XYZ file of C-alpha atoms in Angstrom:
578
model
C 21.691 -31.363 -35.179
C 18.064 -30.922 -35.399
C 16.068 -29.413 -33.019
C 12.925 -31.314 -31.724
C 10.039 -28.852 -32.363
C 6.761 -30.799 -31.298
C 3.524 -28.380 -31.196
C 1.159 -29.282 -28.375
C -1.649 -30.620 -30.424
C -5.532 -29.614 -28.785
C -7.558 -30.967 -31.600
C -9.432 -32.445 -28.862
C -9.771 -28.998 -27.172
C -10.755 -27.423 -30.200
C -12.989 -29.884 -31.804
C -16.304 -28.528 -33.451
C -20.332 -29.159 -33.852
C -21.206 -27.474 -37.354
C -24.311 -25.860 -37.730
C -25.968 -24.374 -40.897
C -23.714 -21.621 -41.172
C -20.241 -21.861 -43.029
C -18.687 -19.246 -40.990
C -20.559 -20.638 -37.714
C -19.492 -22.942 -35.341
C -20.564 -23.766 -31.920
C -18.479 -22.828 -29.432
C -15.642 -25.797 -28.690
C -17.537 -27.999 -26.848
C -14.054 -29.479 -24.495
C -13.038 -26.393 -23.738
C -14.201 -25.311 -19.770
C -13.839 -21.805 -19.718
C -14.101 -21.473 -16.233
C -10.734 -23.110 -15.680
C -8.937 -23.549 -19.397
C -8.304 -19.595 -19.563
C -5.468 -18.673 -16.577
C -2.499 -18.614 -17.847
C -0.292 -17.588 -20.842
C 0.636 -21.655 -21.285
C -3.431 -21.945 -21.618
C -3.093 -19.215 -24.845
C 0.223 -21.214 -25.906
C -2.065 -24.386 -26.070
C -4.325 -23.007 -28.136
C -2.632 -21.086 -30.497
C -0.596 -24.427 -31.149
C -2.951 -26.235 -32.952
C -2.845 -23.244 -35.750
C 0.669 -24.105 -36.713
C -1.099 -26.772 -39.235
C -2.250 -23.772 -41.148
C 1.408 -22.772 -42.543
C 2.839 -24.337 -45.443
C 5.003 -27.704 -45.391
C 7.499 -25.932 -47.398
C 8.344 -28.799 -49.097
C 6.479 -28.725 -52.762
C 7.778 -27.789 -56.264
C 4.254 -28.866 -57.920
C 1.998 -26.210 -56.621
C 2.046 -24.231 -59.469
C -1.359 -26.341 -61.539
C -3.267 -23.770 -62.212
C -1.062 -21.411 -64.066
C 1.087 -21.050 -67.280
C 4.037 -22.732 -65.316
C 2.633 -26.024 -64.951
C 0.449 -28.883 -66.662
C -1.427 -31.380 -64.626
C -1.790 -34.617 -66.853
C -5.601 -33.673 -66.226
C -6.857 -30.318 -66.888
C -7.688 -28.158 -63.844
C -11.360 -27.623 -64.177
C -11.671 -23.779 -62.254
C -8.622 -22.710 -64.480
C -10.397 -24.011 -67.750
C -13.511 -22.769 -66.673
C -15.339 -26.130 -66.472
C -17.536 -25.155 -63.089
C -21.086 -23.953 -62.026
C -22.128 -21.715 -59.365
C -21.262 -24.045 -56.691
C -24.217 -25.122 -54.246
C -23.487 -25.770 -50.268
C -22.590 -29.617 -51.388
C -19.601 -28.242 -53.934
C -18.259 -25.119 -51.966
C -15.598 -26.757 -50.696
C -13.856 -26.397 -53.988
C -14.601 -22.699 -54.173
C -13.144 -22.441 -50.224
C -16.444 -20.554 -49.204
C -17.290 -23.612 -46.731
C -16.957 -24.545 -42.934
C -13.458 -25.932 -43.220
C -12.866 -22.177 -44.977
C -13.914 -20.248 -42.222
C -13.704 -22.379 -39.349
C -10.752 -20.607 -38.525
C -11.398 -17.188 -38.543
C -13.945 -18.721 -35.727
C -11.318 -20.171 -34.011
C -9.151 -17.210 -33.965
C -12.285 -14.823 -32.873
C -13.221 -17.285 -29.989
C -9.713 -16.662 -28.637
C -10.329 -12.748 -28.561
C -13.054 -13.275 -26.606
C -12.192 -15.498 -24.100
C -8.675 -14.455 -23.180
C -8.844 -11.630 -21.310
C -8.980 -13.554 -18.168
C -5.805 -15.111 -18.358
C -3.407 -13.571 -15.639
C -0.048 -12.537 -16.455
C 2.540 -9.919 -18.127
C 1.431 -7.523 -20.650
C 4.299 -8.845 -22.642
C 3.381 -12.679 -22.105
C -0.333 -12.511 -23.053
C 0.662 -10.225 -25.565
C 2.856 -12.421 -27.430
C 0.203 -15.648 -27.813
C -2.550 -12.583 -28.700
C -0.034 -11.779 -31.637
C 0.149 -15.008 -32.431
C -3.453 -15.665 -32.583
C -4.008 -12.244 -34.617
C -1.507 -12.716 -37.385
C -2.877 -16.509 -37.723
C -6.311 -14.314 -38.623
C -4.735 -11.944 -40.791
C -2.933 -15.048 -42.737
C -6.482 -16.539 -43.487
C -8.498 -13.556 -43.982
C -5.920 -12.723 -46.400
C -6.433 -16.109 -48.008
C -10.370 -15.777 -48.114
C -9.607 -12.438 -49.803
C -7.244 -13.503 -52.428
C -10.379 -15.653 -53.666
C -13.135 -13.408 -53.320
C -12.877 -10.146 -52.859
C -15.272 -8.334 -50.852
C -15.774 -10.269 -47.799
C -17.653 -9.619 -44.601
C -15.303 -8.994 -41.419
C -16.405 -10.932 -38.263
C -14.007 -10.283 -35.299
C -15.554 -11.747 -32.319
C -17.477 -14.959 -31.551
C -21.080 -14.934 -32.695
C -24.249 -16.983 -31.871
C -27.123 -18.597 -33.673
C -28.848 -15.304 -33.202
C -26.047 -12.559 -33.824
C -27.228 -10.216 -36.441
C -23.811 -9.907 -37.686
C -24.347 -12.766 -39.415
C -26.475 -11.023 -41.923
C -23.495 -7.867 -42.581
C -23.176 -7.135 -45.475
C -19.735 -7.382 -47.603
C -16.873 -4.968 -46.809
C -14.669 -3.516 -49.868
C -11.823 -5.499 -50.170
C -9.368 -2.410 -49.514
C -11.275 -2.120 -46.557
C -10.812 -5.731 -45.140
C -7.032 -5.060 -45.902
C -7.122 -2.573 -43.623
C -8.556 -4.672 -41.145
C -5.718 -7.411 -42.227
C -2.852 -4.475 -41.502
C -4.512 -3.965 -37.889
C -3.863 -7.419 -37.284
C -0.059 -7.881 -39.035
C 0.842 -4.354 -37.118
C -0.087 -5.766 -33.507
C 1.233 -9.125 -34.388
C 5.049 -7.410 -35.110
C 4.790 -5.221 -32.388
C 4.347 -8.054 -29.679
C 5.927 -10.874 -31.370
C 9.432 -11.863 -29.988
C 11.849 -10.225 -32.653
C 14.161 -13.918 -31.805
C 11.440 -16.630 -31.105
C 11.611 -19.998 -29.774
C 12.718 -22.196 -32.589
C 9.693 -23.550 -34.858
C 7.435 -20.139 -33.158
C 6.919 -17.380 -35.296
C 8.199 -13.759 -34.598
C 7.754 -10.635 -35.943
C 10.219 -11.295 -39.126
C 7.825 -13.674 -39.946
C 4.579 -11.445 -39.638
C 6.674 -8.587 -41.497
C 7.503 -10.968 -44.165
C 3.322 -11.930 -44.499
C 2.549 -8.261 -44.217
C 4.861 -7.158 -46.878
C 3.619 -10.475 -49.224
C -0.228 -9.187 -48.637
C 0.954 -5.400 -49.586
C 2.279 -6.316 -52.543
C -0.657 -8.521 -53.540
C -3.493 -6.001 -52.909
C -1.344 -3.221 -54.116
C -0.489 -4.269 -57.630
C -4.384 -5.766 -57.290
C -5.667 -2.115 -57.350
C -3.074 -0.925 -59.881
C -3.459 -3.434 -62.936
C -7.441 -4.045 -62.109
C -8.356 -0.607 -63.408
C -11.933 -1.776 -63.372
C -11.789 -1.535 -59.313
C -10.797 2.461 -59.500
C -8.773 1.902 -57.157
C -4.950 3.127 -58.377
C -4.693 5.677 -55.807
C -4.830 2.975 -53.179
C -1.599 1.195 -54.112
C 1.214 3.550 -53.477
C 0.481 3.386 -49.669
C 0.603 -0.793 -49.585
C 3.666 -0.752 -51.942
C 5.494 1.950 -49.096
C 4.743 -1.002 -46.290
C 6.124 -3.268 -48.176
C 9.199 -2.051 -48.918
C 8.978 -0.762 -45.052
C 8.726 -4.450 -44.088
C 11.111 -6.473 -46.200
C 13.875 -3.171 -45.719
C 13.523 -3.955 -42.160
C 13.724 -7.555 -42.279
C 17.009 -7.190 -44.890
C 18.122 -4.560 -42.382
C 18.043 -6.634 -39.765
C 21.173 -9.193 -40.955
C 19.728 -12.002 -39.519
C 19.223 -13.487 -42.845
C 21.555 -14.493 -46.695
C 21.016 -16.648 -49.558
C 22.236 -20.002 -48.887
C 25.260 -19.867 -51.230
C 28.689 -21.901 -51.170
C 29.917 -20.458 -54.176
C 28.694 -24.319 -55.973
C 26.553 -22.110 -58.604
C 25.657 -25.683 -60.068
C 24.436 -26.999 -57.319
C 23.131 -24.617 -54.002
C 20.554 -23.562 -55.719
C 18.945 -27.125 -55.535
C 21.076 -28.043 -52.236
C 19.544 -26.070 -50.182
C 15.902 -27.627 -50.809
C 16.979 -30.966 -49.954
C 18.920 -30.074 -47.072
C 18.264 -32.610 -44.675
C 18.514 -29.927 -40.891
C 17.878 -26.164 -41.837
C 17.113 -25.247 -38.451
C 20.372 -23.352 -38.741
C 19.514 -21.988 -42.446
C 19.730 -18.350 -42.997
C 17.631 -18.417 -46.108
C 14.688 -19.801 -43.840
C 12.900 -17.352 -42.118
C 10.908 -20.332 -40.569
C 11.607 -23.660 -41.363
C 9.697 -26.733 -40.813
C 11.205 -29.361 -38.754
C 10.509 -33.378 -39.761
C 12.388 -35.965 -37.422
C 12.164 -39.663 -38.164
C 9.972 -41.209 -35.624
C 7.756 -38.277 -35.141
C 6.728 -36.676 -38.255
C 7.996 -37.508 -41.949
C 6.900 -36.664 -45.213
C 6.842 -38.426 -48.922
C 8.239 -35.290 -51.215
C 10.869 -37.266 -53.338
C 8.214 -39.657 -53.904
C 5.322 -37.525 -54.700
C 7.249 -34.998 -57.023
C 8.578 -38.649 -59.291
C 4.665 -39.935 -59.558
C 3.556 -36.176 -59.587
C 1.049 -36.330 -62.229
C 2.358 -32.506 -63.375
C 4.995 -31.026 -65.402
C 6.639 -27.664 -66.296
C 5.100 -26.227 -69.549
C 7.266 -24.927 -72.730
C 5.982 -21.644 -71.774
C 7.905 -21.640 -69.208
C 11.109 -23.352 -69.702
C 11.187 -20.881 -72.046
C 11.784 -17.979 -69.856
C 14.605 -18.866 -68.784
C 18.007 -16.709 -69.697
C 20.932 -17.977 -70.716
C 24.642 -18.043 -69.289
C 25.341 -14.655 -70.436
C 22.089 -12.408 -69.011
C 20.035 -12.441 -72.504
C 16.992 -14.427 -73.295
C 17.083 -17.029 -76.176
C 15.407 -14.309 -78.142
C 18.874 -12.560 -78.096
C 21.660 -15.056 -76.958
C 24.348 -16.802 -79.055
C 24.294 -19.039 -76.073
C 21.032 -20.511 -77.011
C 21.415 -23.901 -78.322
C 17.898 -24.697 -79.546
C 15.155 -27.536 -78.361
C 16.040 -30.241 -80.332
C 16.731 -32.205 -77.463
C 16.898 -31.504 -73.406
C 21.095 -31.438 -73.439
C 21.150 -28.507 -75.970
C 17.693 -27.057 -74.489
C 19.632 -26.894 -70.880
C 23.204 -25.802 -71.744
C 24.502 -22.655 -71.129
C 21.304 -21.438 -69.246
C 20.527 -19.859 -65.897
C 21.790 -23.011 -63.828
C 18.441 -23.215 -61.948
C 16.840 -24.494 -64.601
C 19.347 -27.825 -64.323
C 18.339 -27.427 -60.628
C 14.973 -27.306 -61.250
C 13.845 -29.942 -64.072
C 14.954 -33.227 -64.889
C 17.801 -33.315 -67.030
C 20.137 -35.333 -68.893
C 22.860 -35.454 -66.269
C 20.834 -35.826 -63.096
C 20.452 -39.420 -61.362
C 17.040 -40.668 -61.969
C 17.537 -42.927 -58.876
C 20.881 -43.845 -56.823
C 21.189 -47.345 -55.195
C 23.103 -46.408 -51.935
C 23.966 -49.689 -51.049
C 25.929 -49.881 -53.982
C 26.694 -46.423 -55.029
C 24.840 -46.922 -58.178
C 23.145 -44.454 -60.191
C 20.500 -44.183 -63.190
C 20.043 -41.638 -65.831
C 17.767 -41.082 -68.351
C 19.485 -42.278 -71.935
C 16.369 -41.959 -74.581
C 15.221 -38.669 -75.033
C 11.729 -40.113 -75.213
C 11.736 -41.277 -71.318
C 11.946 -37.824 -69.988
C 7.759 -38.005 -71.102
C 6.124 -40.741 -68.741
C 2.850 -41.762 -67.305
C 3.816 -39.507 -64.823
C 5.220 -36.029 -66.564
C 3.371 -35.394 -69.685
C 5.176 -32.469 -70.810
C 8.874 -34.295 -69.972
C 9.433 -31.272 -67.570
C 9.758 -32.766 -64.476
C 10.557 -31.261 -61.729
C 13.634 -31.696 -58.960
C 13.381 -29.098 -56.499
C 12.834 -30.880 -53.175
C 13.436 -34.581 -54.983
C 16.041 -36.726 -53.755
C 16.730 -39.367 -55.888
C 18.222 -42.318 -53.708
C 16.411 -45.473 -53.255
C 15.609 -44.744 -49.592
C 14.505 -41.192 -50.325
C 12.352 -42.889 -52.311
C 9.897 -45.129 -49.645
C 6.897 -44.069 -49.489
C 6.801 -41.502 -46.357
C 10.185 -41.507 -45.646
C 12.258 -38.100 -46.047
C 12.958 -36.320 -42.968
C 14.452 -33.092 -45.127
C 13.025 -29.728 -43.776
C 10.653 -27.849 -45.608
C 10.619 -23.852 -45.841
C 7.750 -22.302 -45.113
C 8.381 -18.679 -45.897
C 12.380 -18.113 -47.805
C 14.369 -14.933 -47.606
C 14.133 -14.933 -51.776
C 10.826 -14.166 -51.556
C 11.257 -11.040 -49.260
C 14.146 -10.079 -51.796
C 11.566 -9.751 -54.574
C 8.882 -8.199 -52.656
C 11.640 -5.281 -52.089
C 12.504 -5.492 -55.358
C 9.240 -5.385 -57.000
C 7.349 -2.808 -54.783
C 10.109 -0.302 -55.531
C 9.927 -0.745 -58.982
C 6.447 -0.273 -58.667
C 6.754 2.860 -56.466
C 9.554 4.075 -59.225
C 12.307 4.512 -56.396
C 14.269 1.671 -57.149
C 17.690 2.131 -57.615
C 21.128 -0.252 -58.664
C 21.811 -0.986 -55.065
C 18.653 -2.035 -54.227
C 18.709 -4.550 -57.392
C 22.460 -5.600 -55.983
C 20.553 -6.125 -52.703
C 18.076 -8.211 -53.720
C 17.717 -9.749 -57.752
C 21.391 -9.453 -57.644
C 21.913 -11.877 -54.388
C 19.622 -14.580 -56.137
C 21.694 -14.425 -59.648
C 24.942 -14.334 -57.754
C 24.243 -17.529 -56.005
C 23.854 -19.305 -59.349
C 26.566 -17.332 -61.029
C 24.360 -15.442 -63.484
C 25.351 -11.676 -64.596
C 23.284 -8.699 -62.753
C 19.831 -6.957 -63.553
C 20.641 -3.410 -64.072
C 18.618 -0.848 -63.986
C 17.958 -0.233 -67.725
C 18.132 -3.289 -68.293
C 20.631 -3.596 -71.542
C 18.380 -5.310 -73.891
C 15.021 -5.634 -75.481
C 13.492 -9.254 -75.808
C 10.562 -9.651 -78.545
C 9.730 -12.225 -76.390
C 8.904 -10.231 -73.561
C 5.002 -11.396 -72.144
C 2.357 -9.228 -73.566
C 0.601 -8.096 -70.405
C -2.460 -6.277 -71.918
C -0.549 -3.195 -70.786
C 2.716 -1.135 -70.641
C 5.413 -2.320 -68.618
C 9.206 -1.224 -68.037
C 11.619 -3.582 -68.955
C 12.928 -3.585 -65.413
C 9.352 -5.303 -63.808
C 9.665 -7.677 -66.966
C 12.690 -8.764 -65.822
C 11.520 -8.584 -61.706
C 8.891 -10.526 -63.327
C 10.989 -12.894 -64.897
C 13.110 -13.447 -61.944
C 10.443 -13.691 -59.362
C 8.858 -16.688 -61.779
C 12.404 -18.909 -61.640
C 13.226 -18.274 -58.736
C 10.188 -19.306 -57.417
C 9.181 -21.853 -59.669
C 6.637 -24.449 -58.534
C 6.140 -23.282 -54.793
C 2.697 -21.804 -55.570
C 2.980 -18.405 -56.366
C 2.224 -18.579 -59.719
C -1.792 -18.423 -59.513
C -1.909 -15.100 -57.001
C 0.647 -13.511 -59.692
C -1.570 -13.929 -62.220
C -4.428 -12.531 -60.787
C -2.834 -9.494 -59.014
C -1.060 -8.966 -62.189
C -4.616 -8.894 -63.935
C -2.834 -11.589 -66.346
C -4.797 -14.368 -66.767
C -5.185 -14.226 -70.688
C -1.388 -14.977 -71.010
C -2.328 -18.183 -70.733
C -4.218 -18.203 -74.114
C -0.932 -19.214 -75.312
C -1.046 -22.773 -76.554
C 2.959 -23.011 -74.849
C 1.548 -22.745 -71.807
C 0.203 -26.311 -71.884
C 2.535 -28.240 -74.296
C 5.512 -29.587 -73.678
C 9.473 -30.412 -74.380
C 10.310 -31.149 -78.375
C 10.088 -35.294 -79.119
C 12.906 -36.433 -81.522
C 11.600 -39.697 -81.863
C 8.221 -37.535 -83.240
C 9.814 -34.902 -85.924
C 10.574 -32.730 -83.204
C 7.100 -31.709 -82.480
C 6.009 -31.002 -78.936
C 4.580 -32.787 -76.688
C 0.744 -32.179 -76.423
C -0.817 -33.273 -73.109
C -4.178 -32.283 -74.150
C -5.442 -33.272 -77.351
C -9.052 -32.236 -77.502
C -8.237 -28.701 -76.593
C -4.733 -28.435 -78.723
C -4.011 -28.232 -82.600
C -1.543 -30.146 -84.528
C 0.208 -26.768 -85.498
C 0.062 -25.723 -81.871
C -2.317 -22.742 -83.197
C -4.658 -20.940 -80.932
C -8.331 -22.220 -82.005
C -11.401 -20.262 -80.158
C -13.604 -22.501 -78.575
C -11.027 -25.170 -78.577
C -8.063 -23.663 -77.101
C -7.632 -22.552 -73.427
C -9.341 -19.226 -72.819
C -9.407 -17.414 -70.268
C -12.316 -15.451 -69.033
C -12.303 -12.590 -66.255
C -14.495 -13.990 -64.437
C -11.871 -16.341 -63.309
C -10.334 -13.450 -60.892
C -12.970 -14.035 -57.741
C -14.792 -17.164 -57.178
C -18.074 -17.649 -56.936
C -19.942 -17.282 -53.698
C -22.399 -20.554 -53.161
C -25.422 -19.694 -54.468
C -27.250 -20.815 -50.776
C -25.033 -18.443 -48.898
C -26.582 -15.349 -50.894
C -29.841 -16.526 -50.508
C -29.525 -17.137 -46.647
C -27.672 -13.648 -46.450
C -28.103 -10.820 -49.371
C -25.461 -9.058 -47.812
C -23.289 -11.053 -49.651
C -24.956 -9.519 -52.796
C -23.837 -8.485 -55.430
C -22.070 -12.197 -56.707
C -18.989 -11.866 -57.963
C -18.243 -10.270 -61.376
C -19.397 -12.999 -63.859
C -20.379 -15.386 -61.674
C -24.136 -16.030 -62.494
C -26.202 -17.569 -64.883
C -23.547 -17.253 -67.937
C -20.910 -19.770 -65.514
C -21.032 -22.497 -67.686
C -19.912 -26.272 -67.688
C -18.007 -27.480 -70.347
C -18.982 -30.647 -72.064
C -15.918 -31.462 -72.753
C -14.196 -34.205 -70.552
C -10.780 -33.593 -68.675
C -8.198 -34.729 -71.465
C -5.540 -37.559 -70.308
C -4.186 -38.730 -73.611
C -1.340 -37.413 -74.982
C 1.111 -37.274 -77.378
């Protein structure tokens, strides 16, 4: 039975008068801090209201602005198609008071708790909490831009550290680290259901590492190679210690058919090993509309990617006799990894089920799989139930996952690949788990074959991180890690590739595919300069508004790229198809 997990809201506590800085805010105006700091329940309070920060854990559509998936309109950052954005458009760019407010939330708690009276341990644990919630945005606001300035304590209208100047981004990881390290050494290593503990700051650490270390490694512009091998050692220190620890497995009933997708839509995984925090909904206090969303998603998975998928047997479709072509989504989805069945709409999955009658629709005509809703006729399933009461708007009460064991298993993976220490028990402890959950054969270590369809990085790259690669991107497919493994990956010009934004094969057409953008896409699916999606480096960082590097040239230099040549395209976002 599910647990009730209800977070103490203090909006009202913490509400906010903006002034004309975006990383300034007045203090919280309902907060008396004469008598609100006393006690370790007064930290609890507050910390509460930062829960909203962690993902829902419920979406299988996050992945827009990548080679993964294509919106039915074009993301406009990905294409390119923005300026330099002024205070009134930095929202989009996150460099705006919504962005930073909480890094001033989490600093006005450093400087006010001191006087709260209790245990070491006690105080200690909600101060953990409070610094890890920092680390998890500054991490954020560093994914996006870079260099950043580091403010740690609660400033005024008049605090000169206002004007600092930017820190190297290795430098606010450090900074990041100091906050993970005293977050897992004070954090409960079993916390209170719905609370997170130290697995869960481990987990973040290790995620960050991995990021900022293959960052410095494949961004040879930075100089910064030598910097890596010390990130990639904490991560594998953080995910061997969270795998160490046996508290966690990958849901598996031996159904390799169906657990891969089971465990999304399970409805109570308060009890789920694979979650290393889960996200309670209840009926009556807190729903969501998933099933819903993800049928009228407005998205779908690209060629590109369905594409990547192995077949039955280990081998790509470069190399498989398994491989049964395109022509249509039954042969394209036979005899594959089964998580591609358990991730996309297929011929044999209900497109709704009637439960008061036990009856159940499919999709016939090959042409329905495309739709006003699903362009490419990828759609996906993760997290969809298709009954007629999943269906209501608002209405599912399954759990969502906000950070999954899998992804700790392919940090571990990865970083010792990276590091060149991985070994075959490693891969059996980690790539190896995932595959035998959906009955697949095992990575080994060299690997066994060479696709011609392996991605063309830019650079050299074993076989084994193409295939780390590979597994990281199904596994994960359409949870929104697509975007930060481009960029860390320096990788954003595999997504020249006209498959990256065309979809399944139409019958009813002459088997050609389906094309979700025509202005930007040739007949013959060719890549055309100036007309095809290109990608440009300076697509790596955003853009710091233009008014905040006037107000503080500390911020100066802007990011690489991001000046007079940032253009606007005049062409409009695409919606027809065909």
């Amino acid at each position: 039975m599910k647990q009730k997990i209800l977070y103490i809201g203090v909006a009202a506590v913490l509400s906010l008068t903006a002034c004309n800085d975006s990383f300034l805010e007045r203090s919280p105006q309902s907060i008396n801090d004469k008598t609100f700091w006393n006690t370790p329940s007064d930290l609890e309070a507050y910390v509460n209201n930062f829960y909203g920060w962690l993902p829902s854990g419920v979406t299988s559509i996050a992945d827009g602005e990548s080679d993964d998936q294509v919106p039915n309109g074009i993301a406009q950052y990905f294409w390119g198609q923005f300026t330099t954005p002024t205070p009134e458009a930095s929202s989009w760019c996150n460099w705006s008071k919504g962005a930073w407010s909480p890094i001033r939330l989490t600093n006005y708690f450093m400087t006010h708790y001191q006087t709260v009276v209790g245990s070491e341990a006690d105080i200690n644990k909600y101060v953990g909490e409070n610094r890890f919630f920092r680390a998890f945005q500054y991490a954020g606001l560093m994914r996006t831009f870079g260099d950043l300035p580091w403010i740690d304590k609660e400033l005024g209208t008049d605090s000169p550290e206002l004007y600092d100047p930017k820190l190297k981004r290795y430098e606010i990881m450090d900074k990041i680290i100091e906050d993970f390290d005293f977050a897992i050494q004070w954090l409960p290593e079993k916390p209170a259901a719905g609370r997170i503990g130290k697995d869960v700051a481990r987990h973040l650490k290790a995620r960050t590492c991995l990021h900022e270390a293959t960052y410095y490694r494949y961004h040879t512009e930075l100089g910064w190679q030598d910097k890596a091998e010390r990130l990639l050692k904490m991560a594998v220190d953080e995910t061997d210690a969270i795998i160490n620890s046996g508290r966690y497995e990958i849901y598996n009933t031996g159904k390799p058919e169906k657990d891969y997708y089971e465990m999304f839509v399970m409805e109570d995984k308060t009890n789920l090993k694979e979650a290393i925090l889960s996200v309670t909904f209840l009926d009556g206090k807190r729903k969501h509309g998933m099933s819903r969303t993800l049928w009228e998603a407005n998205t779908g998975f690209s060629k590109n990617f369905v594409e990547g998928y192995l077949c039955k047997d280990g081998k790509p479709i470069s190399l498989s006799t398994y491989y049964k072509g395109d022509e249509n989504m039954r042969n394209e989805t036979t005899d594959r990894d089964p998580r591609l069945k358990q991730t996309i709409l297929s011929w044999d999955f209900p497109t709704r089920v009637t439960l008061s009658t036990n009856d159940s629709t499919f999709i016939e005509e090959e042409s329905k799989f495309i739709d006003q809703y699903c362009y490419t006729g990828y759609k996906s399933i993760k997290y969809f139930i298709p009954t007629d009461k999943a269906f209501e708007a608002n209405n599912n009460t399954y759990d969502g996952i906000a950070y999954r064991y899998a992804e700790t298993l392919l940090i571990n993976a990865e970083a010792k690949a990276e590091l060149g220490t991985i070994s075959q028990a490693d891969l059996d402890k980690t790539i190896n788990v995932l595959r035998d959950r959906v009955g697949m054969p095992h990575l080994t270590i060299n690997v066994g074959f060479t696709d011609p369809n392996w991605t063309k990085w830019g650079y050299d790259l074993s076989p084994l991180l193409q295939e780390i690669r590979r597994e990281r991107r199904v596994e994960l497919a359409g949870e929104g890690f697509r975007w930060d493994d481009l960029m860390r990956w320096k990788a954003g010009k595999i997504c020249d590739n006209v498959k990256t934004y065309v979809g399944k094969r139409q019958p009813e057409k002459g088997g050609k595919y389906a094309i979700v953008y025509p202005n930007y896409t040739n007949e013959d699916y060719s890549y055309e300069a100036g007309k095809s999606r290109t990608w440009d480096d300076r697509l790596y960082l955003r853009p710091i508004p233009t008014a905040e590097l006037q107000r503080n040239p500390g911020l100066l230099p802007q990011n690489p790229g991001c000046l007079q040549s940032w253009y606007t395209s005049s062409l409009p976002a695409d919606r027809n198809r065909s």
